[in-house]
CSV table of C-alpha atoms and ligand atoms in Angstrom, one decimal:
chain,number,residue,atom,x,y,z
A,1,MET,CA,48.4,51.8,24.8
A,2,LYS,CA,47.1,50.9,28.2
A,3,VAL,CA,43.4,50.2,27.8
A,4,PHE,CA,41.2,49.9,30.7
A,5,VAL,CA,39.1,47.0,30.2
A,6,ILE,CA,35.6,47.5,31.7
A,7,ASN,CA,33.1,44.9,32.4
A,8,CYS,CA,30.4,46.0,34.6
A,9,GLY,CA,27.2,44.3,36.4
A,10,SER,CA,24.6,45.4,38.2
A,11,SER,CA,26.5,45.4,41.7
A,12,SER,CA,29.6,44.1,40.4
A,13,LEU,CA,32.6,45.4,37.8
A,14,LYS,CA,35.4,43.5,36.7
A,15,PHE,CA,38.3,45.3,35.4
A,16,GLN,CA,42.0,45.0,34.1
A,17,LEU,CA,44.1,47.5,32.7
A,18,ILE,CA,46.0,46.0,29.4
A,19,ASP,CA,49.5,47.1,27.4
A,20,SER,CA,48.0,46.2,24.3
A,21,GLU,CA,51.7,46.5,22.6
A,22,SER,CA,52.9,43.5,24.9
A,23,GLU,CA,49.2,42.5,25.2
A,24,LYS,CA,50.1,41.6,29.1
A,25,CYS,CA,47.9,42.4,31.6
A,26,LEU,CA,49.5,45.4,33.9
A,27,ALA,CA,46.4,44.8,36.7
A,28,LYS,CA,43.1,43.5,37.5
A,29,GLY,CA,40.5,43.0,39.8
A,30,LEU,CA,36.7,43.2,40.7
A,31,CYS,CA,34.2,45.5,42.8
A,32,GLU,CA,31.7,43.4,44.7
A,33,ARG,CA,28.0,44.6,46.6
A,34,ILE,CA,28.4,47.9,44.4
A,35,GLY,CA,25.3,49.7,46.0
A,36,ILE,CA,25.0,47.2,48.8
A,37,ASP,CA,26.3,46.9,52.4
A,38,GLY,CA,30.1,45.4,52.5
A,39,SER,CA,31.0,46.9,49.2
A,40,MET,CA,34.7,45.5,48.1
A,41,ILE,CA,37.2,45.9,45.8
A,42,THR,CA,40.0,43.6,45.2
A,43,TYR,CA,43.1,44.6,43.3
A,44,ALA,CA,46.4,42.7,41.8
A,45,PRO,CA,48.8,44.3,40.3
A,46,GLU,CA,50.9,41.6,37.7
A,47,GLY,CA,53.1,39.8,39.7
A,48,GLY,CA,52.0,41.7,42.8
A,49,GLU,CA,50.4,40.2,46.1
A,50,LYS,CA,46.4,40.5,45.9
A,51,GLU,CA,44.6,43.3,48.0
A,52,LYS,CA,41.1,43.6,49.2
A,53,ALA,CA,39.3,46.1,50.9
A,54,ILE,CA,36.2,46.7,52.5
A,55,SER,CA,35.1,50.3,51.3
A,56,PRO,CA,31.5,51.9,51.0
A,57,MET,CA,30.6,52.1,47.1
A,58,PRO,CA,27.2,53.6,46.9
A,59,ASP,CA,27.0,53.6,43.2
A,60,HIS,CA,29.4,52.7,40.1
A,61,THR,CA,30.9,56.1,39.8
A,62,GLU,CA,32.3,55.5,43.1
A,63,ALA,CA,33.4,52.3,42.0
A,64,ILE,CA,35.2,53.4,39.3
A,65,ARG,CA,36.9,56.2,41.4
A,66,LEU,CA,38.0,53.6,43.5
A,67,VAL,CA,39.3,51.3,40.8
A,68,LEU,CA,41.1,54.8,39.3
A,69,GLU,CA,42.7,55.4,42.3
A,70,ALA,CA,44.5,52.0,42.9
A,71,LEU,CA,45.7,51.8,39.3
A,72,THR,CA,47.2,55.0,40.4
A,73,ASN,CA,48.1,54.5,43.9
A,74,PRO,CA,51.8,55.4,44.3
A,75,LYS,CA,52.9,51.9,46.1
A,76,THR,CA,50.8,49.7,44.3
A,77,GLY,CA,49.5,51.3,41.1
A,78,VAL,CA,50.8,50.5,38.1
A,79,VAL,CA,50.4,54.1,36.2
A,80,LYS,CA,51.7,57.8,37.1
A,81,ASN,CA,48.1,59.3,36.5
A,82,LEU,CA,45.1,58.8,34.4
A,83,ASP,CA,46.3,60.5,31.7
A,84,GLU,CA,48.5,56.9,30.8
A,85,ILE,CA,45.7,55.7,30.5
A,86,GLY,CA,44.5,55.6,26.6
A,87,ALA,CA,41.2,54.4,26.0
A,88,VAL,CA,38.7,52.6,27.8
A,89,GLY,CA,36.9,49.3,26.7
A,90,HIS,CA,33.5,48.5,27.8
A,91,ARG,CA,31.8,45.1,27.7
A,92,VAL,CA,28.1,45.7,26.4
A,93,VAL,CA,26.1,42.4,26.5
A,94,HIS,CA,23.0,43.5,24.1
A,95,GLY,CA,23.9,45.2,20.7
A,96,GLY,CA,21.0,44.1,18.8
A,97,GLU,CA,20.9,44.0,15.1
A,98,LYS,CA,22.2,48.1,15.6
A,99,PHE,CA,25.6,47.1,16.5
A,100,ALA,CA,27.7,44.1,14.1
A,101,GLU,CA,30.7,45.4,15.2
A,102,SER,CA,32.3,47.8,18.5
A,103,VAL,CA,31.8,51.3,18.2
A,104,VAL,CA,33.3,54.3,19.4
A,105,ILE,CA,31.2,55.3,22.2
A,106,ASP,CA,29.6,58.9,21.8
A,107,ALA,CA,25.8,60.2,22.8
A,108,GLU,CA,24.0,58.8,19.9
A,109,VAL,CA,25.7,55.6,20.5
A,110,LEU,CA,24.7,55.3,24.0
A,111,ALA,CA,21.0,56.1,23.1
A,112,ALA,CA,21.3,53.3,20.3
A,113,VAL,CA,22.6,50.6,23.5
A,114,GLU,CA,19.5,52.3,25.4
A,115,GLU,CA,17.1,51.1,23.3
A,116,CYS,CA,18.5,47.7,23.3
A,117,ASN,CA,17.7,47.5,27.1
A,118,ASP,CA,14.4,45.9,26.4
A,119,LEU,CA,16.4,42.7,24.9
A,120,ALA,CA,18.8,42.3,27.9
A,121,PRO,CA,16.7,44.5,31.3
A,122,LEU,CA,19.5,42.5,33.5
A,123,HIS,CA,22.6,43.6,31.4
A,124,ASN,CA,22.1,46.4,29.7
A,125,PRO,CA,21.4,49.0,32.0
A,126,ALA,CA,24.3,47.8,34.5
A,127,ASN,CA,26.3,48.0,31.3
A,128,LEU,CA,25.3,52.2,30.8
A,129,ILE,CA,25.8,52.9,34.1
A,130,GLY,CA,29.3,51.8,34.0
A,131,ILE,CA,29.7,53.9,30.5
A,132,ASN,CA,28.0,56.8,32.2
A,133,ALA,CA,30.3,56.8,35.2
A,134,CYS,CA,33.9,56.2,33.5
A,135,ARG,CA,32.5,59.1,31.3
A,136,LYS,CA,32.3,61.3,33.8
A,137,LEU,CA,35.8,60.5,35.8
A,138,MET,CA,37.6,60.5,32.1
A,139,PRO,CA,35.7,62.8,30.3
A,140,ASN,CA,38.8,63.1,27.7
A,141,THR,CA,39.7,59.6,27.3
A,142,PRO,CA,38.2,57.9,24.3
A,143,MET,CA,35.8,54.6,24.9
A,144,VAL,CA,34.8,51.7,22.4
A,145,GLY,CA,31.8,49.4,23.5
A,146,VAL,CA,32.6,45.9,22.3
A,147,PHE,CA,28.8,43.7,22.3
A,148,ASP,CA,28.4,40.1,23.1
A,149,THR,CA,26.3,39.9,20.6
A,150,ALA,CA,28.2,41.4,17.4
A,151,PHE,CA,30.1,38.9,15.9
A,152,HIS,CA,26.9,36.4,15.6
A,153,GLN,CA,25.1,39.4,13.7
A,154,THR,CA,26.7,37.4,10.5
A,155,MET,CA,24.4,34.8,10.9
A,156,PRO,CA,22.0,34.0,8.3
A,157,GLU,CA,18.0,34.5,8.4
A,158,GLU,CA,17.6,31.2,8.4
A,159,ALA,CA,19.6,30.7,11.4
A,160,TYR,CA,18.5,33.4,13.5
A,161,LEU,CA,14.8,33.5,13.0
A,162,TYR,CA,12.0,31.4,15.3
A,163,GLY,CA,9.0,29.2,13.8
A,164,LEU,CA,6.8,31.9,15.6
A,165,PRO,CA,4.5,34.4,13.5
A,166,TYR,CA,6.8,36.6,11.3
A,167,GLU,CA,5.0,40.1,12.7
A,168,TYR,CA,6.5,39.1,16.5
A,169,TYR,CA,10.4,39.3,14.7
A,170,ARG,CA,9.0,42.4,12.8
A,171,LYS,CA,7.1,44.1,15.8
A,172,TYR,CA,9.6,43.2,18.6
A,173,LYS,CA,12.8,42.0,17.4
A,174,ILE,CA,12.2,38.5,18.6
A,175,ARG,CA,15.1,36.4,17.1
A,176,ARG,CA,18.4,34.9,18.1
A,177,TYR,CA,21.1,36.8,18.9
A,178,GLY,CA,23.5,35.3,20.8
A,179,PHE,CA,25.9,35.9,23.1
A,180,HIS,CA,29.5,35.3,24.6
A,181,GLY,CA,30.3,36.7,21.3
A,182,THR,CA,33.8,38.4,22.2
A,183,SER,CA,34.7,34.9,23.4
A,184,HIS,CA,33.6,32.5,20.2
A,185,SER,CA,35.3,35.2,18.3
A,186,TYR,CA,38.8,35.3,19.9
A,187,VAL,CA,38.7,31.5,20.4
A,188,SER,CA,38.4,30.5,16.9
A,189,ALA,CA,40.4,32.7,15.4
A,190,ARG,CA,43.2,31.6,18.5
A,191,ALA,CA,42.5,28.1,17.1
A,192,ALA,CA,43.6,28.9,13.3
A,193,ALA,CA,46.4,30.9,14.2
A,194,VAL,CA,47.1,28.1,16.6
A,195,LEU,CA,47.5,25.5,13.8
A,196,GLY,CA,48.8,27.8,11.2
A,197,LYS,CA,45.6,27.6,8.9
A,198,GLN,CA,43.8,30.3,7.0
A,199,TYR,CA,40.5,31.3,9.5
A,200,ASP,CA,38.9,32.0,6.3
A,201,GLU,CA,38.8,28.6,5.1
A,202,LEU,CA,38.0,26.5,8.2
A,203,LYS,CA,34.7,25.3,9.7
A,204,ILE,CA,35.1,25.5,13.7
A,205,ILE,CA,33.1,24.7,16.0
A,206,VAL,CA,33.2,27.0,19.6
A,207,CYS,CA,31.9,25.6,22.8
A,208,HIS,CA,31.9,28.1,25.5
A,209,LEU,CA,31.3,26.2,28.5
A,210,GLY,CA,31.3,28.8,31.8
A,211,ASN,CA,28.4,29.1,34.3
A,212,GLY,CA,27.1,29.8,31.2
A,213,ALA,CA,27.6,28.1,27.8
A,214,SER,CA,26.9,28.6,24.4
A,215,ILE,CA,28.4,26.7,21.6
A,216,SER,CA,28.4,28.3,17.7
A,217,ALA,CA,29.3,27.8,14.2
A,218,VAL,CA,32.1,29.7,12.6
A,219,LYS,CA,32.7,29.2,8.8
A,220,ASN,CA,35.1,30.8,6.6
A,221,GLY,CA,35.8,33.3,9.6
A,222,LYS,CA,31.8,34.0,10.4
A,223,CYS,CA,29.4,32.9,12.8
A,224,VAL,CA,26.6,31.0,11.0
A,225,ASP,CA,24.8,29.6,14.1
A,226,THR,CA,24.7,29.5,18.0
A,227,SER,CA,22.9,28.1,20.6
A,228,MET,CA,22.1,31.0,22.4
A,229,GLY,CA,18.9,32.9,21.4
A,230,LEU,CA,16.8,36.0,22.4
A,231,THR,CA,18.4,35.8,25.9
A,232,PRO,CA,21.1,33.7,27.4
A,233,LEU,CA,18.4,31.1,28.4
A,234,GLU,CA,18.2,29.2,25.5
A,235,GLY,CA,20.7,26.5,24.2
A,236,LEU,CA,23.2,24.1,26.4
A,237,ILE,CA,22.3,22.8,30.0
A,238,MET,CA,24.0,25.1,32.1
A,239,GLY,CA,25.2,25.6,35.6
A,240,THR,CA,21.7,26.7,36.9
A,241,ARG,CA,20.1,27.4,33.5
A,242,SER,CA,18.1,24.9,31.9
A,243,GLY,CA,19.0,25.7,28.4
A,244,ASP,CA,16.5,24.7,25.7
A,245,ILE,CA,12.8,23.3,27.0
A,246,ASP,CA,10.1,21.8,25.1
A,247,PRO,CA,7.8,25.4,25.8
A,248,ALA,CA,4.9,24.4,26.8
A,249,ILE,CA,6.5,22.6,30.1
A,250,ILE,CA,6.0,26.2,31.3
A,251,GLU,CA,2.4,26.5,31.4
A,252,PHE,CA,2.6,22.7,32.8
A,253,LEU,CA,4.3,23.4,35.6
A,254,ALA,CA,2.8,26.6,36.2
A,255,HIS,CA,-0.7,24.1,36.7
A,256,LYS,CA,0.8,21.5,38.5
A,257,GLU,CA,3.1,24.1,41.0
A,258,GLY,CA,0.6,26.8,41.7
A,259,LYS,CA,3.6,29.0,40.7
A,260,GLY,CA,3.3,32.7,38.2
A,261,ILE,CA,5.2,32.8,35.0
A,262,ASP,CA,8.2,35.1,36.8
A,263,GLU,CA,8.3,31.9,39.1
A,264,ILE,CA,8.7,28.9,36.6
A,265,MET,CA,11.5,31.4,34.8
A,266,SER,CA,13.3,31.9,38.6
A,267,VAL,CA,13.3,28.1,38.2
A,268,LEU,CA,14.5,27.7,34.6
A,269,ASN,CA,17.4,30.7,35.2
A,270,LYS,CA,18.5,29.7,38.6
A,271,LYS,CA,17.4,26.1,39.6
A,272,SER,CA,17.7,24.3,36.5
A,273,GLY,CA,20.9,22.7,34.8
A,274,VAL,CA,23.3,20.7,35.9
A,275,LEU,CA,22.5,21.7,39.7
A,276,GLY,CA,19.4,21.1,39.3
A,277,LEU,CA,19.7,17.6,37.4
A,278,SER,CA,22.3,16.7,40.4
A,279,GLU,CA,19.4,17.2,43.2
A,280,ASN,CA,21.1,20.3,44.2
A,281,LEU,CA,24.7,18.4,44.2
A,282,SER,CA,26.4,21.8,43.0
A,283,SER,CA,26.4,23.7,39.8
A,284,ASP,CA,30.1,23.6,40.2
A,285,PHE,CA,31.9,21.4,37.8
A,286,ARG,CA,34.6,20.5,40.2
A,287,ASP,CA,31.7,19.3,42.5
A,288,LEU,CA,30.4,16.9,40.1
A,289,GLU,CA,33.7,15.5,39.0
A,290,ASP,CA,34.3,14.8,42.7
A,291,GLY,CA,30.6,13.2,42.6
A,292,TYR,CA,31.2,11.2,39.4
A,293,ASN,CA,34.9,9.8,40.9
A,294,LYS,CA,32.7,8.8,44.3
A,295,GLY,CA,29.9,7.2,42.0
A,296,ASP,CA,27.7,10.0,43.1
A,297,VAL,CA,23.9,9.3,40.5
A,298,ASN,CA,23.2,12.6,41.2
A,299,ALA,CA,26.9,13.8,39.6
A,300,ILE,CA,27.0,10.8,36.7
A,301,ARG,CA,23.3,11.7,35.5
A,302,ALA,CA,24.2,15.7,35.8
A,303,LEU,CA,27.1,15.1,33.9
A,304,LYS,CA,26.1,12.8,31.2
A,305,THR,CA,23.1,14.6,30.8
A,306,TYR,CA,25.4,17.8,30.0
A,307,CYS,CA,27.7,16.3,27.6
A,308,TYR,CA,25.2,14.6,25.4
A,309,ARG,CA,23.2,17.9,24.9
A,310,VAL,CA,26.6,19.7,24.1
A,311,ALA,CA,27.6,16.5,21.1
A,312,LYS,CA,24.0,16.7,20.2
A,313,TYR,CA,24.6,20.4,19.5
A,314,ILE,CA,28.2,19.7,18.3
A,315,GLY,CA,26.0,17.2,15.5
A,316,SER,CA,23.4,20.1,14.3
A,317,TYR,CA,26.8,22.5,13.7
A,318,VAL,CA,28.3,19.8,11.5
A,319,ALA,CA,25.3,19.6,9.7
A,320,ALA,CA,24.8,23.6,9.6
A,321,MET,CA,28.7,23.5,7.9
A,322,ASN,CA,28.4,20.4,6.0
A,323,GLY,CA,31.4,19.3,8.2
A,324,VAL,CA,34.0,20.4,10.7
A,325,ASP,CA,37.9,20.8,11.2
A,326,VAL,CA,38.1,21.7,14.7
A,327,ILE,CA,36.1,21.7,17.4
A,328,CYS,CA,37.5,23.9,20.7
A,329,PHE,CA,36.6,24.1,24.4
A,330,THR,CA,37.1,27.3,26.2
A,331,ALA,CA,35.6,29.1,29.4
A,332,GLY,CA,35.8,27.7,33.0
A,333,VAL,CA,34.3,24.2,32.5
A,334,GLY,CA,35.7,23.6,29.1
A,335,GLU,CA,39.5,24.4,29.8
A,336,ASN,CA,39.3,22.7,33.3
A,337,ALA,CA,37.5,19.8,33.4
A,338,PRO,CA,39.1,16.9,30.9
A,339,LEU,CA,36.0,14.6,32.1
A,340,VAL,CA,33.2,16.5,30.2
A,341,ARG,CA,35.6,16.6,27.1
A,342,SER,CA,35.6,13.3,27.4
A,343,PHE,CA,32.7,12.6,27.7
A,344,VAL,CA,31.6,15.1,25.0
A,345,CYS,CA,33.9,13.1,22.5
A,346,GLU,CA,32.5,9.4,23.3
A,347,HIS,CA,29.3,10.5,21.1
A,348,LEU,CA,31.5,11.6,18.2
A,349,GLY,CA,33.2,8.7,16.9
A,350,TYR,CA,31.6,9.3,13.8
A,351,LEU,CA,33.6,12.7,12.9
A,352,GLY,CA,37.1,10.5,13.4
A,353,ILE,CA,38.1,11.7,16.9
A,354,GLU,CA,41.0,10.4,18.9
A,355,LEU,CA,41.2,11.8,22.0
A,356,ASP,CA,44.9,11.8,23.6
A,357,GLU,CA,44.0,11.5,26.7
A,358,GLU,CA,47.7,13.1,28.0
A,359,ALA,CA,47.0,16.3,26.2
A,360,ASN,CA,43.6,16.5,27.4
A,361,HIS,CA,44.9,16.3,31.1
A,362,LYS,CA,46.6,19.4,30.2
A,363,ARG,CA,45.9,23.2,31.8
A,364,GLY,CA,46.4,26.9,30.8
A,365,GLU,CA,47.3,26.2,27.0
A,366,ASP,CA,46.3,26.4,23.8
A,367,ILE,CA,46.9,22.7,22.7
A,368,ALA,CA,45.2,20.1,20.5
A,369,VAL,CA,44.2,17.1,22.7
A,370,THR,CA,43.6,14.9,19.7
A,371,THR,CA,45.9,12.7,18.5
A,372,PRO,CA,47.9,13.7,15.2
A,373,GLY,CA,46.0,11.2,13.2
A,374,SER,CA,42.3,12.4,14.4
A,375,ARG,CA,40.5,13.3,11.4
A,376,THR,CA,38.7,16.1,13.2
A,377,THR,CA,41.0,18.2,15.7
A,378,VAL,CA,40.1,18.9,19.4
A,379,MET,CA,41.6,21.6,20.8
A,380,VAL,CA,41.5,23.6,24.2
A,381,ILE,CA,41.9,27.5,23.9
A,382,PRO,CA,42.1,29.5,27.1
A,383,THR,CA,39.8,32.3,26.3
A,384,ASN,CA,39.9,35.8,27.2
A,385,GLU,CA,37.5,38.2,26.1
A,386,GLU,CA,39.3,41.3,27.8
A,387,LEU,CA,42.2,41.0,26.1
A,388,ALA,CA,39.8,40.9,22.6
A,389,ILE,CA,38.0,43.7,24.3
A,390,ALA,CA,41.4,46.0,24.6
A,391,ARG,CA,42.9,44.8,21.1
A,392,GLU,CA,39.3,45.9,19.6
A,393,THR,CA,39.6,49.2,21.7
A,394,VAL,CA,43.1,50.0,20.3
A,395,ARG,CA,41.7,49.0,16.7
A,396,LEU,CA,38.8,51.7,16.7
A,397,VAL,CA,40.8,54.7,18.5
A,398,GLY,CA,44.5,53.5,18.5
B,1,ADP,P1,31.5,32.8,34.0
B,1,ADP,O1,32.4,34.0,33.4
B,1,ADP,O2,30.4,31.8,32.8
B,1,ADP,O3,31.0,33.2,35.3
B,1,ADP,P2,33.9,30.8,33.8
B,1,ADP,O4,34.1,30.7,32.5
B,1,ADP,O5,34.6,31.1,34.9
B,1,ADP,O6,32.2,31.3,34.2
B,1,ADP,O7,33.4,29.5,34.6
B,1,ADP,C1,33.1,29.2,35.7
B,1,ADP,C2,32.5,27.5,36.0
B,1,ADP,O8,34.0,26.9,35.7
B,1,ADP,C3,32.5,27.4,37.1
B,1,ADP,O9,31.1,27.2,37.8
B,1,ADP,C4,33.2,25.4,37.3
B,1,ADP,O10,31.6,25.0,36.9
B,1,ADP,C5,34.1,25.6,36.1
B,1,ADP,N1,35.7,25.5,37.0
B,1,ADP,C6,36.4,26.2,37.1
B,1,ADP,N2,37.2,26.2,38.0
B,1,ADP,C7,37.2,24.6,37.4
B,1,ADP,C8,38.1,23.3,37.3
B,1,ADP,N3,39.5,23.6,37.9
B,1,ADP,N4,37.6,22.0,37.2
B,1,ADP,C9,36.5,21.7,36.5
B,1,ADP,N5,35.7,23.0,36.5
B,1,ADP,C10,35.9,23.7,36.6
């Protein structure tokens, strides 16, 4: 079956067409600046040239129409007509407590997703717009929603509750939800498969380090804890997000800087993380690694602080699972920054980790980066959220 995978943001839309039998991506691309002047579509068929075109996209329906046109284009398309697309898989950011699994989308599901909008006001409404636009253009094609939060729904109460009055959980469902679940699930299962071990007999820690970053503890195939919380601001230090801070800093800063809550939240989301720590050198780890190699103190400070936080979380998840067998690194930074992996592992001598520096410098493979004698295995597993969404879609409608 050919599965159209869509990840819809408020002004952008990423897509892939995946053949579920070969698990190959047949075409992929991106629509940017939807609803803004200068909308642009990028389309690349597998093995073909990448094309970019400026084309007006006043809304997501028009963006999806253009994508479908590109996929069926007689010259560069990869299907003859839309009937060849068997199903659509949509990434949905927040499924609240309602969705512990992917679901086939119908009117009832749409209403339930809408109820979660409060919990992810930037993401869920955009996801819903994408789903509705797709339903309009492909009314007879089954659609599946795959939630970023679903994999984490197995966390026990002691891991997902905050130390707040319990009535806030009862009234507003304030709790840890966690994000990047599709990636944590895919990477942990893949690590077990690559090692030839039983997924349900392993203790795995997954470090998903991208622009946003989160870490999870996966025990016997189930998530037992994760670092992002009610929102994706909690946990690790990220590209521009602060991660964990003393909550009293918000009031302290508001007084000192004469700023409102919204402004402080914007600082925590957009001006903090390694960008803020490096005195605005960069949020991109390629720049920070360059800076580190040149001895730039701002880059060194940002990288060291970032890696210390990752190592500290690993320690707490070793405690949560009473041990660890495998630690996986994934996503943009986790897959491509050997320096970050090496700094994190410097803190983990107590786990008997011995890094294999040659393997640590390889790219793009599922690979163990520790020596065969290392007591704990550290791996790099490139994530593939689109493939995971396509698999879920076929599982439900195939
Ligand atoms: P997201 O999906 O959260 O937008 P990604 O997982 O694509 O993010 O990660 C993007 C980040 O990965 C970039 O901001 C950059 O810091 C980092 N990155 C990408 N390529 C490299 C590289 N070759 N070396 C170091 N870091 C890299």
